[in-house]
Amino acid sequence: MVTPVEGVSRSESQAASTEAPAALAGTGATRPAATEPALLPTQAETTVVEPAAETASPPLACTAPVELTPAMTEGPYFKAGSPEDASLFEDGMAGTRLVLSGYVLTTDCQPVANALVDIWQADAQGNYDNAGYRLRGHVFTDATGRYQIETVVPGEYPGRTEHIHVKVQGPGGPVLTTQLFFPGVQHNETDRIFSDKLLLEIQDTPDGVQGIYNFVIATS
Ligand code: FE
């Protein structure tokens, strides 16, 4: 069950809607009214094939059942109420540009449409914006379960290797709180909560890198 959090702010247009979106537990985000079916049409039992229209991510190979993405500590810097924003990168922002993308899936390899993906992270110098919402934002997956957020590769801070915090929640489902890590970072070995199950797949792009991660979540 999802328990609405207190203090959730809705935009005026959302508040005026006759179908007020449900508050997302622990995130301060509100989900737009569902307009897409939750699941793709039935496919070959265990495999989800990426539609041809999607070109930014590699074909998705998923063999059911898949393990749930491990949960990880929230840490001290989460702030509810992040903006819905697919581009957290700002002109002049230091650091390597990162396009974070992937799918949100069930353990049966079914895409989860309209799932919340909410991230927060340090900037390239290892600093969080605790006053505002710089490098904090959320998106919702499309009908194929895909999400994408533009940001920068975070810097390290004392005791922590490079990581991005994330909350993922399917419609009506529990919130997965976890963190994503970067391959080949020296301090992965000394970060006491690092997990290689949460490593991004990194590919170079003309202006930075692409980081791919597919989340597998519980939906009830
Ligand atoms: Fe952190």
XYZ file of C-alpha atoms and ligand atoms in Angstrom:
221
model
C 0.000 0.000 0.000
C 1.108 3.517 -0.692
C 0.735 5.968 2.124
C 0.524 9.554 0.945
C 3.092 11.745 2.609
C 2.242 14.972 4.291
C 3.319 18.232 2.789
C 3.022 17.078 -0.767
C 2.699 20.056 -3.040
C 0.706 19.847 -6.215
C 0.782 22.286 -9.066
C -2.351 24.322 -9.581
C -3.242 22.438 -12.707
C -2.869 19.156 -10.909
C -4.864 20.394 -7.967
C -7.626 21.478 -10.301
C -7.786 18.107 -11.975
C -10.840 16.056 -11.234
C -8.568 13.059 -10.972
C -6.003 14.232 -8.480
C -2.940 12.049 -8.814
C -1.987 9.953 -5.856
C 0.907 11.138 -3.771
C 3.962 8.940 -3.990
C 5.138 7.653 -0.674
C 8.308 9.217 0.555
C 9.018 11.234 -2.540
C 6.761 14.249 -2.560
C 6.110 13.548 -6.232
C 2.730 13.246 -7.831
C 2.018 10.849 -10.630
C 0.168 12.054 -13.716
C -3.132 10.385 -14.463
C -2.485 7.116 -16.225
C -3.149 7.303 -19.935
C -1.300 4.213 -21.046
C -1.960 0.572 -20.333
C 0.313 -0.689 -17.585
C 1.709 -3.533 -19.635
C 2.622 -4.173 -23.203
C 0.610 -6.718 -25.129
C 1.474 -10.288 -24.351
C 4.829 -11.270 -25.740
C 7.002 -14.343 -25.864
C 6.800 -15.406 -22.239
C 10.169 -14.371 -20.938
C 11.576 -11.761 -23.276
C 10.872 -8.080 -23.692
C 12.100 -6.661 -26.974
C 12.676 -2.951 -27.212
C 10.429 -1.231 -29.751
C 12.201 -0.074 -32.884
C 11.338 3.544 -32.137
C 13.665 3.574 -29.145
C 17.212 4.065 -30.325
C 19.018 5.507 -27.317
C 19.225 2.255 -25.384
C 20.399 -1.164 -26.487
C 17.841 -3.935 -26.985
C 16.615 -5.143 -23.654
C 17.287 -8.760 -22.870
C 15.417 -9.985 -19.818
C 14.918 -13.583 -18.836
C 12.335 -14.180 -16.149
C 12.395 -14.496 -13.297
C 14.849 -11.724 -12.568
C 16.051 -10.677 -9.137
C 14.671 -7.585 -7.521
C 17.066 -4.647 -7.591
C 18.691 -4.516 -4.156
C 17.560 -1.777 -1.800
C 20.131 0.469 -0.218
C 20.201 3.083 2.499
C 18.613 6.433 1.703
C 21.436 8.440 3.293
C 21.068 11.856 4.885
C 20.474 14.053 1.834
C 17.094 13.031 0.410
C 14.583 15.851 -0.007
C 10.952 15.246 -0.904
C 9.321 17.389 -3.550
C 11.919 17.256 -6.311
C 10.859 18.779 -9.640
C 9.687 16.611 -12.530
C 12.604 17.265 -14.854
C 14.319 15.026 -17.395
C 17.350 17.301 -17.579
C 19.136 18.174 -14.365
C 22.169 19.337 -16.338
C 22.529 23.107 -16.431
C 24.692 25.236 -18.697
C 28.107 25.733 -17.189
C 27.715 22.875 -14.735
C 31.059 21.223 -14.038
C 31.575 17.536 -14.623
C 31.034 14.880 -17.241
C 27.576 14.904 -18.777
C 25.670 11.733 -18.042
C 22.533 10.460 -19.717
C 21.031 7.999 -17.262
C 18.518 5.639 -18.820
C 17.038 2.176 -18.741
C 13.837 0.339 -17.975
C 11.736 -0.384 -14.943
C 10.604 -4.001 -14.982
C 8.817 -6.554 -12.877
C 10.444 -9.832 -11.886
C 8.514 -11.312 -14.841
C 10.317 -8.941 -17.226
C 7.197 -6.893 -17.821
C 7.771 -3.162 -18.268
C 6.332 -0.902 -15.587
C 4.775 2.124 -17.262
C 4.302 5.375 -15.365
C 6.817 4.361 -12.708
C 8.485 7.117 -10.726
C 12.276 7.412 -10.998
C 13.495 10.077 -8.569
C 17.219 10.817 -8.273
C 19.412 12.982 -6.081
C 23.154 13.231 -6.161
C 26.282 15.225 -5.390
C 27.717 17.546 -8.022
C 31.069 16.906 -9.656
C 32.794 18.365 -6.585
C 30.982 15.999 -4.240
C 28.531 18.552 -2.854
C 24.758 18.139 -2.449
C 22.395 21.056 -2.856
C 20.535 20.884 0.432
C 19.024 24.349 0.091
C 17.416 23.886 -3.316
C 16.875 21.157 -5.894
C 20.005 21.315 -8.032
C 20.758 17.778 -9.258
C 17.495 16.540 -7.798
C 14.582 15.556 -9.999
C 12.202 12.873 -11.129
C 10.665 11.427 -14.276
C 8.072 8.757 -15.036
C 8.616 5.792 -17.314
C 6.881 5.724 -20.674
C 4.560 2.968 -21.913
C 7.566 0.719 -22.586
C 8.853 1.170 -19.041
C 11.749 3.354 -20.167
C 13.134 6.340 -18.284
C 15.846 8.856 -19.085
C 17.397 11.676 -17.045
C 20.254 13.939 -18.085
C 22.666 14.824 -15.314
C 26.413 14.804 -14.545
C 28.722 12.170 -13.139
C 28.766 12.848 -9.381
C 31.964 13.524 -7.467
C 33.110 11.575 -4.465
C 32.820 12.853 -0.917
C 34.518 11.592 2.236
C 33.799 7.914 2.739
C 31.747 7.508 -0.429
C 32.620 6.472 -3.942
C 30.735 7.943 -6.920
C 27.029 7.166 -6.598
C 23.560 8.380 -7.502
C 20.667 7.965 -5.084
C 17.369 6.842 -6.525
C 13.813 5.993 -5.536
C 11.740 3.916 -7.924
C 8.031 3.243 -7.507
C 5.513 1.630 -9.797
C 1.894 2.775 -9.687
C 0.443 1.678 -6.373
C 3.587 -0.208 -5.442
C 6.182 0.094 -2.714
C 9.103 2.507 -2.992
C 12.497 1.023 -3.813
C 15.252 3.197 -2.369
C 18.690 2.378 -3.692
C 21.905 3.779 -5.180
C 23.715 3.370 -8.498
C 27.464 3.059 -8.894
C 30.025 3.574 -11.651
C 32.368 0.859 -12.895
C 36.128 1.253 -12.627
C 36.114 3.801 -9.803
C 38.967 3.169 -7.389
C 36.998 3.929 -4.245
C 34.320 1.361 -5.063
C 36.593 -1.072 -3.234
C 36.655 0.934 -0.026
C 33.052 2.180 0.017
C 31.436 -0.019 2.648
C 28.023 -0.173 0.970
C 29.126 -0.504 -2.658
C 27.367 -3.299 -4.554
C 28.332 -4.593 -7.972
C 24.647 -5.428 -8.510
C 24.033 -1.702 -8.757
C 26.687 -0.859 -11.329
C 25.732 1.276 -14.298
C 26.719 0.099 -17.751
C 28.711 3.042 -19.065
C 29.198 3.936 -22.720
C 30.981 6.980 -24.113
C 28.930 9.501 -26.051
C 30.092 12.513 -28.110
C 29.576 14.884 -25.182
C 29.920 12.652 -22.151
C 28.727 9.223 -21.146
C 25.553 7.201 -21.136
C 24.782 5.173 -18.027
C 22.290 2.347 -18.326
C 20.516 0.589 -15.497
C 17.365 -1.508 -15.540
C 15.462 -1.583 -12.256
C 13.482 -4.640 -11.238
C 10.827 -3.698 -8.702
C 7.944 -5.117 -6.748
C 4.639 -3.681 -7.923
C 2.390 -4.629 -5.029
Fe 25.177 10.209 -1.220
